[in-house]
């Protein structure tokens, strides 16, 4: 999956509402950041038309004219505001679907002339949509967050969910297997082993970072990463990992600018097409 290099904006000043809290039994991210901007609101709202995001064939439970949640509805949820956008956890099935479609668009980017590409993208998006919902329910004690970047409402214009989501990534809180020093290390675990769910064995893992083509070079990728790393930190995680394809130069540069460093693996490890990067807090 390709990632476009985004210039990191100047350091943003923000205040924390309640600070970081340790919610081990909570399904929500525990850090909250807000940047308040003075603006006059109007009672009159105008709905936008549906975007070009493809609608799944089985969409009985999805409302594609649904407006994105208001600031008032998001008061209890963690978010990070930057410029005209907000990074937060996806809350609605419609947001999951739009995130899945962005990933399909990114996966098939540059291959629009291939035969049946639209069918392939739709199938990919439907599978990813179901996978996101399944992961966010939690697997084997792991936590999973689908993070999205959405456009803020402007004036009296209220955007639909399909028009709002412009970026997405996955953040998982995982545990190293017994004998592992980093995720994916090839080890020979003992016959009767267990997962150590304490201390440094707990880590964050980022995947599926992508930004809509129309919204690139506006700091979206870097700010979603910042929000994901801070969210992992608030979950008592001391290190966050990501795999990046070696041909993805823009992605390599982006992660390294955000503070990620290459993980030194033993020479016995086979050569892979991806590099493992890590940031420690």
PDB file of C-alpha atoms in Angstrom:
ATOM      1  CA  UNK A   1       0.000   0.000   0.000  1.00  0.00           C
ATOM      2  CA  UNK A   2       1.497   3.307  -1.043  1.00  0.00           C
ATOM      3  CA  UNK A   3       1.926   6.302   1.198  1.00  0.00           C
ATOM      4  CA  UNK A   4       2.431   9.849  -0.014  1.00  0.00           C
ATOM      5  CA  UNK A   5       5.022  11.921   1.800  1.00  0.00           C
ATOM      6  CA  UNK A   6       3.372  14.744   3.655  1.00  0.00           C
ATOM      7  CA  UNK A   7       5.248  17.739   5.012  1.00  0.00           C
ATOM      8  CA  UNK A   8       5.025  17.766   8.779  1.00  0.00           C
ATOM      9  CA  UNK A   9       3.399  20.980   9.974  1.00  0.00           C
ATOM     10  CA  UNK A  10       4.860  23.153  12.743  1.00  0.00           C
ATOM     11  CA  UNK A  11       4.372  21.976  16.285  1.00  0.00           C
ATOM     12  CA  UNK A  12       0.755  22.483  17.263  1.00  0.00           C
ATOM     13  CA  UNK A  13      -0.124  23.769  20.694  1.00  0.00           C
ATOM     14  CA  UNK A  14      -2.929  21.909  22.314  1.00  0.00           C
ATOM     15  CA  UNK A  15      -4.368  21.260  25.716  1.00  0.00           C
ATOM     16  CA  UNK A  16      -5.466  17.952  27.179  1.00  0.00           C
ATOM     17  CA  UNK A  17      -8.929  17.502  28.603  1.00  0.00           C
ATOM     18  CA  UNK A  18      -8.353  15.249  31.546  1.00  0.00           C
ATOM     19  CA  UNK A  19      -4.904  14.107  30.429  1.00  0.00           C
ATOM     20  CA  UNK A  20      -3.930  10.552  29.656  1.00  0.00           C
ATOM     21  CA  UNK A  21      -5.795   7.891  31.526  1.00  0.00           C
ATOM     22  CA  UNK A  22      -5.193   4.197  31.803  1.00  0.00           C
ATOM     23  CA  UNK A  23      -8.406   2.358  30.862  1.00  0.00           C
ATOM     24  CA  UNK A  24      -7.477  -1.255  30.574  1.00  0.00           C
ATOM     25  CA  UNK A  25     -11.111  -2.331  30.349  1.00  0.00           C
ATOM     26  CA  UNK A  26     -12.190   0.427  28.040  1.00  0.00           C
ATOM     27  CA  UNK A  27     -12.634   0.027  24.296  1.00  0.00           C
ATOM     28  CA  UNK A  28     -11.853   3.677  23.621  1.00  0.00           C
ATOM     29  CA  UNK A  29      -8.564   5.485  23.274  1.00  0.00           C
ATOM     30  CA  UNK A  30      -7.784   7.295  26.483  1.00  0.00           C
ATOM     31  CA  UNK A  31      -6.071  10.491  25.347  1.00  0.00           C
ATOM     32  CA  UNK A  32      -7.978  13.590  24.356  1.00  0.00           C
ATOM     33  CA  UNK A  33      -6.644  16.605  22.514  1.00  0.00           C
ATOM     34  CA  UNK A  34      -8.638  19.534  21.230  1.00  0.00           C
ATOM     35  CA  UNK A  35      -7.717  22.758  19.480  1.00  0.00           C
ATOM     36  CA  UNK A  36     -10.514  25.261  19.696  1.00  0.00           C
ATOM     37  CA  UNK A  37     -11.202  27.595  16.812  1.00  0.00           C
ATOM     38  CA  UNK A  38     -13.642  30.490  17.063  1.00  0.00           C
ATOM     39  CA  UNK A  39     -16.396  30.191  14.513  1.00  0.00           C
ATOM     40  CA  UNK A  40     -20.059  31.140  14.338  1.00  0.00           C
ATOM     41  CA  UNK A  41     -22.509  28.318  13.870  1.00  0.00           C
ATOM     42  CA  UNK A  42     -25.784  28.465  12.033  1.00  0.00           C
ATOM     43  CA  UNK A  43     -28.948  26.517  12.558  1.00  0.00           C
ATOM     44  CA  UNK A  44     -29.398  26.194   8.817  1.00  0.00           C
ATOM     45  CA  UNK A  45     -27.585  23.188   7.358  1.00  0.00           C
ATOM     46  CA  UNK A  46     -26.979  22.099   3.842  1.00  0.00           C
ATOM     47  CA  UNK A  47     -26.415  18.472   2.898  1.00  0.00           C
ATOM     48  CA  UNK A  48     -23.829  17.496   0.318  1.00  0.00           C
ATOM     49  CA  UNK A  49     -24.396  14.905  -2.361  1.00  0.00           C
ATOM     50  CA  UNK A  50     -22.968  11.433  -1.989  1.00  0.00           C
ATOM     51  CA  UNK A  51     -19.314  11.124  -2.920  1.00  0.00           C
ATOM     52  CA  UNK A  52     -17.922   8.814  -5.559  1.00  0.00           C
ATOM     53  CA  UNK A  53     -17.213   6.148  -2.941  1.00  0.00           C
ATOM     54  CA  UNK A  54     -18.689   2.898  -4.192  1.00  0.00           C
ATOM     55  CA  UNK A  55     -21.691   1.529  -2.314  1.00  0.00           C
ATOM     56  CA  UNK A  56     -21.507  -2.158  -1.339  1.00  0.00           C
ATOM     57  CA  UNK A  57     -23.988  -4.574  -2.830  1.00  0.00           C
ATOM     58  CA  UNK A  58     -25.255  -5.588   0.619  1.00  0.00           C
ATOM     59  CA  UNK A  59     -25.861  -2.211   2.184  1.00  0.00           C
ATOM     60  CA  UNK A  60     -29.194  -2.663   3.957  1.00  0.00           C
ATOM     61  CA  UNK A  61     -27.733  -1.577   7.305  1.00  0.00           C
ATOM     62  CA  UNK A  62     -25.675   1.347   5.950  1.00  0.00           C
ATOM     63  CA  UNK A  63     -27.036   4.867   5.505  1.00  0.00           C
ATOM     64  CA  UNK A  64     -24.991   6.615   2.860  1.00  0.00           C
ATOM     65  CA  UNK A  65     -26.736   9.941   3.356  1.00  0.00           C
ATOM     66  CA  UNK A  66     -25.771   9.923   7.017  1.00  0.00           C
ATOM     67  CA  UNK A  67     -24.103  13.088   8.281  1.00  0.00           C
ATOM     68  CA  UNK A  68     -20.838  12.857  10.140  1.00  0.00           C
ATOM     69  CA  UNK A  69     -21.106  13.067  13.955  1.00  0.00           C
ATOM     70  CA  UNK A  70     -21.258  16.601  15.326  1.00  0.00           C
ATOM     71  CA  UNK A  71     -18.721  18.058  17.754  1.00  0.00           C
ATOM     72  CA  UNK A  72     -21.289  17.691  20.497  1.00  0.00           C
ATOM     73  CA  UNK A  73     -21.666  13.965  19.808  1.00  0.00           C
ATOM     74  CA  UNK A  74     -17.879  13.550  19.936  1.00  0.00           C
ATOM     75  CA  UNK A  75     -17.308  15.266  23.287  1.00  0.00           C
ATOM     76  CA  UNK A  76     -16.723  11.945  25.038  1.00  0.00           C
ATOM     77  CA  UNK A  77     -14.392  10.630  22.347  1.00  0.00           C
ATOM     78  CA  UNK A  78     -10.714  11.313  21.813  1.00  0.00           C
ATOM     79  CA  UNK A  79      -9.621  13.368  18.827  1.00  0.00           C
ATOM     80  CA  UNK A  80      -6.800  15.518  17.541  1.00  0.00           C
ATOM     81  CA  UNK A  81      -7.631  18.601  15.484  1.00  0.00           C
ATOM     82  CA  UNK A  82      -5.239  20.002  12.901  1.00  0.00           C
ATOM     83  CA  UNK A  83      -6.103  22.611  10.320  1.00  0.00           C
ATOM     84  CA  UNK A  84      -9.334  21.706   8.534  1.00  0.00           C
ATOM     85  CA  UNK A  85      -9.247  18.093   9.729  1.00  0.00           C
ATOM     86  CA  UNK A  86      -9.743  15.925  12.807  1.00  0.00           C
ATOM     87  CA  UNK A  87      -8.065  12.594  13.570  1.00  0.00           C
ATOM     88  CA  UNK A  88     -10.127  10.221  15.722  1.00  0.00           C
ATOM     89  CA  UNK A  89     -11.347   6.663  16.050  1.00  0.00           C
ATOM     90  CA  UNK A  90     -13.997   5.601  13.526  1.00  0.00           C
ATOM     91  CA  UNK A  91     -17.357   5.226  15.262  1.00  0.00           C
ATOM     92  CA  UNK A  92     -19.878   4.349  12.540  1.00  0.00           C
ATOM     93  CA  UNK A  93     -20.200   1.455  10.112  1.00  0.00           C
ATOM     94  CA  UNK A  94     -20.372   4.043   7.330  1.00  0.00           C
ATOM     95  CA  UNK A  95     -16.952   5.308   8.415  1.00  0.00           C
ATOM     96  CA  UNK A  96     -15.620   1.747   8.388  1.00  0.00           C
ATOM     97  CA  UNK A  97     -16.909   1.324   4.840  1.00  0.00           C
ATOM     98  CA  UNK A  98     -15.396   4.606   3.623  1.00  0.00           C
ATOM     99  CA  UNK A  99     -12.060   3.666   5.212  1.00  0.00           C
ATOM    100  CA  UNK A 100     -12.239   0.280   3.485  1.00  0.00           C
ATOM    101  CA  UNK A 101     -12.930   1.936   0.135  1.00  0.00           C
ATOM    102  CA  UNK A 102      -9.965   4.317   0.575  1.00  0.00           C
ATOM    103  CA  UNK A 103      -7.760   1.278   1.130  1.00  0.00           C
ATOM    104  CA  UNK A 104      -9.151  -0.379  -1.990  1.00  0.00           C
ATOM    105  CA  UNK A 105      -8.454   2.784  -3.991  1.00  0.00           C
ATOM    106  CA  UNK A 106      -4.906   2.903  -2.636  1.00  0.00           C
ATOM    107  CA  UNK A 107      -4.293  -0.796  -3.279  1.00  0.00           C
ATOM    108  CA  UNK A 108      -5.400  -0.523  -6.910  1.00  0.00           C
ATOM    109  CA  UNK A 109      -3.937   2.945  -7.534  1.00  0.00           C
ATOM    110  CA  UNK A 110      -2.121   3.169 -10.854  1.00  0.00           C
ATOM    111  CA  UNK A 111      -3.859   0.080 -12.238  1.00  0.00           C
ATOM    112  CA  UNK A 112      -7.080   1.668 -13.458  1.00  0.00           C
ATOM    113  CA  UNK A 113      -6.632   0.257 -16.962  1.00  0.00           C
ATOM    114  CA  UNK A 114      -6.673  -3.332 -15.789  1.00  0.00           C
ATOM    115  CA  UNK A 115      -9.684  -5.393 -16.726  1.00  0.00           C
ATOM    116  CA  UNK A 116     -12.425  -5.697 -14.100  1.00  0.00           C
ATOM    117  CA  UNK A 117     -10.526  -3.332 -11.760  1.00  0.00           C
ATOM    118  CA  UNK A 118     -13.767  -1.820 -10.428  1.00  0.00           C
ATOM    119  CA  UNK A 119     -15.074  -5.262  -9.495  1.00  0.00           C
ATOM    120  CA  UNK A 120     -11.785  -6.089  -7.803  1.00  0.00           C
ATOM    121  CA  UNK A 121     -11.851  -2.848  -5.803  1.00  0.00           C
ATOM    122  CA  UNK A 122     -15.406  -3.438  -4.679  1.00  0.00           C
ATOM    123  CA  UNK A 123     -14.596  -6.995  -3.587  1.00  0.00           C
ATOM    124  CA  UNK A 124     -11.456  -5.810  -1.791  1.00  0.00           C
ATOM    125  CA  UNK A 125     -13.419  -3.068  -0.002  1.00  0.00           C
ATOM    126  CA  UNK A 126     -16.187  -5.448   1.102  1.00  0.00           C
ATOM    127  CA  UNK A 127     -13.655  -7.890   2.525  1.00  0.00           C
ATOM    128  CA  UNK A 128     -11.753  -5.100   4.286  1.00  0.00           C
ATOM    129  CA  UNK A 129     -14.984  -3.626   5.675  1.00  0.00           C
ATOM    130  CA  UNK A 130     -15.906  -6.941   7.283  1.00  0.00           C
ATOM    131  CA  UNK A 131     -12.318  -7.399   8.518  1.00  0.00           C
ATOM    132  CA  UNK A 132     -12.270  -3.948  10.165  1.00  0.00           C
ATOM    133  CA  UNK A 133     -15.514  -4.644  12.025  1.00  0.00           C
ATOM    134  CA  UNK A 134     -14.219  -8.051  13.119  1.00  0.00           C
ATOM    135  CA  UNK A 135     -10.868  -6.653  14.315  1.00  0.00           C
ATOM    136  CA  UNK A 136     -12.483  -3.779  16.214  1.00  0.00           C
ATOM    137  CA  UNK A 137     -14.538  -6.271  18.218  1.00  0.00           C
ATOM    138  CA  UNK A 138     -11.255  -7.564  19.636  1.00  0.00           C
ATOM    139  CA  UNK A 139      -9.382 -10.813  19.045  1.00  0.00           C
ATOM    140  CA  UNK A 140      -7.466 -12.837  21.648  1.00  0.00           C
ATOM    141  CA  UNK A 141      -7.419  -9.941  24.057  1.00  0.00           C
ATOM    142  CA  UNK A 142      -5.997  -7.543  21.487  1.00  0.00           C
ATOM    143  CA  UNK A 143      -7.363  -4.053  20.955  1.00  0.00           C
ATOM    144  CA  UNK A 144      -7.835  -2.627  17.525  1.00  0.00           C
ATOM    145  CA  UNK A 145      -8.681   0.916  16.455  1.00  0.00           C
ATOM    146  CA  UNK A 146      -9.608   2.102  12.979  1.00  0.00           C
ATOM    147  CA  UNK A 147      -8.405   5.704  12.977  1.00  0.00           C
ATOM    148  CA  UNK A 148      -9.772   8.131  10.404  1.00  0.00           C
ATOM    149  CA  UNK A 149      -9.069  11.708   9.400  1.00  0.00           C
ATOM    150  CA  UNK A 150     -12.246  13.626   8.628  1.00  0.00           C
ATOM    151  CA  UNK A 151     -12.965  17.080   7.278  1.00  0.00           C
ATOM    152  CA  UNK A 152     -14.435  19.569   9.702  1.00  0.00           C
ATOM    153  CA  UNK A 153     -17.828  21.048   8.948  1.00  0.00           C
ATOM    154  CA  UNK A 154     -17.520  24.529   7.494  1.00  0.00           C
ATOM    155  CA  UNK A 155     -20.144  27.157   8.168  1.00  0.00           C
ATOM    156  CA  UNK A 156     -23.629  25.867   7.464  1.00  0.00           C
ATOM    157  CA  UNK A 157     -22.426  22.945   5.327  1.00  0.00           C
ATOM    158  CA  UNK A 158     -22.912  19.535   6.918  1.00  0.00           C
ATOM    159  CA  UNK A 159     -20.991  16.759   5.170  1.00  0.00           C
ATOM    160  CA  UNK A 160     -22.037  13.161   4.828  1.00  0.00           C
ATOM    161  CA  UNK A 161     -19.705  10.489   6.177  1.00  0.00           C
ATOM    162  CA  UNK A 162     -18.751   9.533   2.626  1.00  0.00           C
ATOM    163  CA  UNK A 163     -17.669  13.118   1.952  1.00  0.00           C
ATOM    164  CA  UNK A 164     -15.843  13.533   5.261  1.00  0.00           C
ATOM    165  CA  UNK A 165     -13.340  10.676   5.606  1.00  0.00           C
ATOM    166  CA  UNK A 166     -10.079  11.494   3.783  1.00  0.00           C
ATOM    167  CA  UNK A 167      -7.554   9.256   5.538  1.00  0.00           C
ATOM    168  CA  UNK A 168      -7.313   6.093   7.574  1.00  0.00           C
ATOM    169  CA  UNK A 169      -4.933   3.770   9.410  1.00  0.00           C
ATOM    170  CA  UNK A 170      -5.142   0.800  11.784  1.00  0.00           C
ATOM    171  CA  UNK A 171      -3.665   0.755  15.285  1.00  0.00           C
ATOM    172  CA  UNK A 172      -3.479  -2.549  17.156  1.00  0.00           C
ATOM    173  CA  UNK A 173      -2.323  -3.148  20.714  1.00  0.00           C
ATOM    174  CA  UNK A 174      -0.602  -6.528  20.702  1.00  0.00           C
ATOM    175  CA  UNK A 175       1.709  -8.788  22.692  1.00  0.00           C
ATOM    176  CA  UNK A 176       4.978 -10.412  21.673  1.00  0.00           C
ATOM    177  CA  UNK A 177       4.918 -14.185  21.532  1.00  0.00           C
ATOM    178  CA  UNK A 178       7.177 -16.071  23.890  1.00  0.00           C
ATOM    179  CA  UNK A 179      10.731 -15.882  22.523  1.00  0.00           C
ATOM    180  CA  UNK A 180      10.071 -12.944  20.182  1.00  0.00           C
ATOM    181  CA  UNK A 181      12.132  -9.761  20.416  1.00  0.00           C
ATOM    182  CA  UNK A 182      10.094  -7.964  17.754  1.00  0.00           C
ATOM    183  CA  UNK A 183       6.877  -8.664  15.799  1.00  0.00           C
ATOM    184  CA  UNK A 184       7.170 -11.414  13.218  1.00  0.00           C
ATOM    185  CA  UNK A 185      10.507 -12.747  14.415  1.00  0.00           C
ATOM    186  CA  UNK A 186      10.905 -16.394  13.438  1.00  0.00           C
ATOM    187  CA  UNK A 187      11.374 -18.323  16.654  1.00  0.00           C
ATOM    188  CA  UNK A 188      10.819 -21.879  17.793  1.00  0.00           C
ATOM    189  CA  UNK A 189       8.408 -21.464  20.694  1.00  0.00           C
ATOM    190  CA  UNK A 190       8.301 -24.122  23.410  1.00  0.00           C
ATOM    191  CA  UNK A 191       5.676 -26.805  23.125  1.00  0.00           C
ATOM    192  CA  UNK A 192       3.794 -25.386  26.088  1.00  0.00           C
ATOM    193  CA  UNK A 193       4.150 -21.625  25.870  1.00  0.00           C
ATOM    194  CA  UNK A 194       2.114 -18.595  26.720  1.00  0.00           C
ATOM    195  CA  UNK A 195       1.817 -14.946  25.816  1.00  0.00           C
ATOM    196  CA  UNK A 196       3.321 -12.572  28.355  1.00  0.00           C
ATOM    197  CA  UNK A 197       0.848  -9.706  28.643  1.00  0.00           C
ATOM    198  CA  UNK A 198       3.032  -7.475  30.771  1.00  0.00           C
ATOM    199  CA  UNK A 199       5.718  -4.839  30.461  1.00  0.00           C
ATOM    200  CA  UNK A 200       7.724  -4.524  27.255  1.00  0.00           C
ATOM    201  CA  UNK A 201       5.923  -7.462  25.628  1.00  0.00           C
ATOM    202  CA  UNK A 202       3.011  -5.115  24.943  1.00  0.00           C
ATOM    203  CA  UNK A 203       3.393  -3.054  21.772  1.00  0.00           C
ATOM    204  CA  UNK A 204       1.474  -1.041  19.203  1.00  0.00           C
ATOM    205  CA  UNK A 205       1.328  -1.902  15.526  1.00  0.00           C
ATOM    206  CA  UNK A 206       0.326   0.461  12.699  1.00  0.00           C
ATOM    207  CA  UNK A 207      -0.927  -0.711   9.298  1.00  0.00           C
ATOM    208  CA  UNK A 208      -3.003   0.321   6.283  1.00  0.00           C
ATOM    209  CA  UNK A 209      -2.089   3.999   6.264  1.00  0.00           C
ATOM    210  CA  UNK A 210      -3.564   5.785   3.250  1.00  0.00           C
ATOM    211  CA  UNK A 211      -4.871   9.213   2.297  1.00  0.00           C
ATOM    212  CA  UNK A 212      -7.355  10.127  -0.435  1.00  0.00           C
ATOM    213  CA  UNK A 213      -5.602  11.487  -3.541  1.00  0.00           C
ATOM    214  CA  UNK A 214      -7.611  14.711  -3.390  1.00  0.00           C
ATOM    215  CA  UNK A 215      -6.473  15.407   0.193  1.00  0.00           C
ATOM    216  CA  UNK A 216      -2.742  14.661   0.057  1.00  0.00           C
ATOM    217  CA  UNK A 217       0.062  17.042   1.027  1.00  0.00           C
ATOM    218  CA  UNK A 218      -1.974  18.658   3.792  1.00  0.00           C
ATOM    219  CA  UNK A 219      -0.349  16.989   6.798  1.00  0.00           C
ATOM    220  CA  UNK A 220      -3.019  14.302   7.127  1.00  0.00           C
ATOM    221  CA  UNK A 221      -0.743  11.246   7.188  1.00  0.00           C
ATOM    222  CA  UNK A 222       1.717  12.723   9.691  1.00  0.00           C
ATOM    223  CA  UNK A 223      -1.038  13.925  12.032  1.00  0.00           C
ATOM    224  CA  UNK A 224      -2.871  10.578  11.938  1.00  0.00           C
ATOM    225  CA  UNK A 225       0.440   8.937  12.834  1.00  0.00           C
ATOM    226  CA  UNK A 226       0.948  11.387  15.679  1.00  0.00           C
ATOM    227  CA  UNK A 227      -2.524  10.648  17.029  1.00  0.00           C
ATOM    228  CA  UNK A 228      -1.949   6.878  16.715  1.00  0.00           C
ATOM    229  CA  UNK A 229       1.387   7.012  18.559  1.00  0.00           C
ATOM    230  CA  UNK A 230      -0.044   9.168  21.363  1.00  0.00           C
ATOM    231  CA  UNK A 231      -3.036   6.833  21.620  1.00  0.00           C
ATOM    232  CA  UNK A 232      -0.724   3.833  21.916  1.00  0.00           C
ATOM    233  CA  UNK A 233       1.238   5.660  24.611  1.00  0.00           C
ATOM    234  CA  UNK A 234      -1.950   6.276  26.578  1.00  0.00           C
ATOM    235  CA  UNK A 235      -2.555   2.509  26.472  1.00  0.00           C
ATOM    236  CA  UNK A 236       0.721   1.941  28.396  1.00  0.00           C
ATOM    237  CA  UNK A 237       2.588   0.960  25.245  1.00  0.00           C
ATOM    238  CA  UNK A 238       6.288   1.791  25.112  1.00  0.00           C
ATOM    239  CA  UNK A 239       6.984   1.011  21.469  1.00  0.00           C
ATOM    240  CA  UNK A 240       5.078   1.089  18.178  1.00  0.00           C
ATOM    241  CA  UNK A 241       6.041  -0.916  15.075  1.00  0.00           C
ATOM    242  CA  UNK A 242       5.203  -0.657  11.384  1.00  0.00           C
ATOM    243  CA  UNK A 243       6.203  -2.650   8.289  1.00  0.00           C
ATOM    244  CA  UNK A 244       7.033  -0.559   5.222  1.00  0.00           C
ATOM    245  CA  UNK A 245       7.729  -1.897   1.731  1.00  0.00           C
ATOM    246  CA  UNK A 246      11.314  -1.210   0.699  1.00  0.00           C
ATOM    247  CA  UNK A 247      10.174   0.335  -2.588  1.00  0.00           C
ATOM    248  CA  UNK A 248       7.899   2.754  -0.746  1.00  0.00           C
ATOM    249  CA  UNK A 249      10.453   5.557  -0.476  1.00  0.00           C
ATOM    250  CA  UNK A 250       7.870   8.191   0.432  1.00  0.00           C
ATOM    251  CA  UNK A 251       6.536   5.989   3.221  1.00  0.00           C
ATOM    252  CA  UNK A 252      10.034   5.281   4.552  1.00  0.00           C
ATOM    253  CA  UNK A 253      10.784   8.997   4.683  1.00  0.00           C
ATOM    254  CA  UNK A 254       7.499   9.826   6.381  1.00  0.00           C
ATOM    255  CA  UNK A 255       7.931   7.315   9.192  1.00  0.00           C
ATOM    256  CA  UNK A 256      11.553   8.276   9.785  1.00  0.00           C
ATOM    257  CA  UNK A 257      10.586  11.956  10.024  1.00  0.00           C
ATOM    258  CA  UNK A 258       8.062  10.982  12.667  1.00  0.00           C
ATOM    259  CA  UNK A 259      10.833   9.329  14.714  1.00  0.00           C
ATOM    260  CA  UNK A 260      10.623   5.688  13.586  1.00  0.00           C
ATOM    261  CA  UNK A 261      13.921   3.839  13.280  1.00  0.00           C
ATOM    262  CA  UNK A 262      14.927   0.646  11.501  1.00  0.00           C
ATOM    263  CA  UNK A 263      14.863  -2.489  13.643  1.00  0.00           C
ATOM    264  CA  UNK A 264      18.173  -4.334  13.509  1.00  0.00           C
ATOM    265  CA  UNK A 265      17.406  -7.977  12.824  1.00  0.00           C
ATOM    266  CA  UNK A 266      19.727 -10.938  13.101  1.00  0.00           C
ATOM    267  CA  UNK A 267      21.496 -11.955   9.899  1.00  0.00           C
ATOM    268  CA  UNK A 268      19.807 -15.347  10.130  1.00  0.00           C
ATOM    269  CA  UNK A 269      16.507 -13.713   9.263  1.00  0.00           C
ATOM    270  CA  UNK A 270      15.569 -14.199   5.593  1.00  0.00           C
ATOM    271  CA  UNK A 271      15.490 -11.176   3.294  1.00  0.00           C
ATOM    272  CA  UNK A 272      11.975  -9.758   3.079  1.00  0.00           C
ATOM    273  CA  UNK A 273      10.419  -7.107   0.849  1.00  0.00           C
ATOM    274  CA  UNK A 274       9.483  -4.983   3.848  1.00  0.00           C
ATOM    275  CA  UNK A 275      11.451  -3.233   6.581  1.00  0.00           C
ATOM    276  CA  UNK A 276      10.363  -3.169  10.209  1.00  0.00           C
ATOM    277  CA  UNK A 277      10.485   0.269  11.815  1.00  0.00           C
ATOM    278  CA  UNK A 278       9.922   1.152  15.457  1.00  0.00           C
ATOM    279  CA  UNK A 279       9.413   4.251  17.586  1.00  0.00           C
ATOM    280  CA  UNK A 280      10.047   4.085  21.333  1.00  0.00           C
ATOM    281  CA  UNK A 281       8.374   6.358  23.864  1.00  0.00           C
TER     282      UNK A 281
END
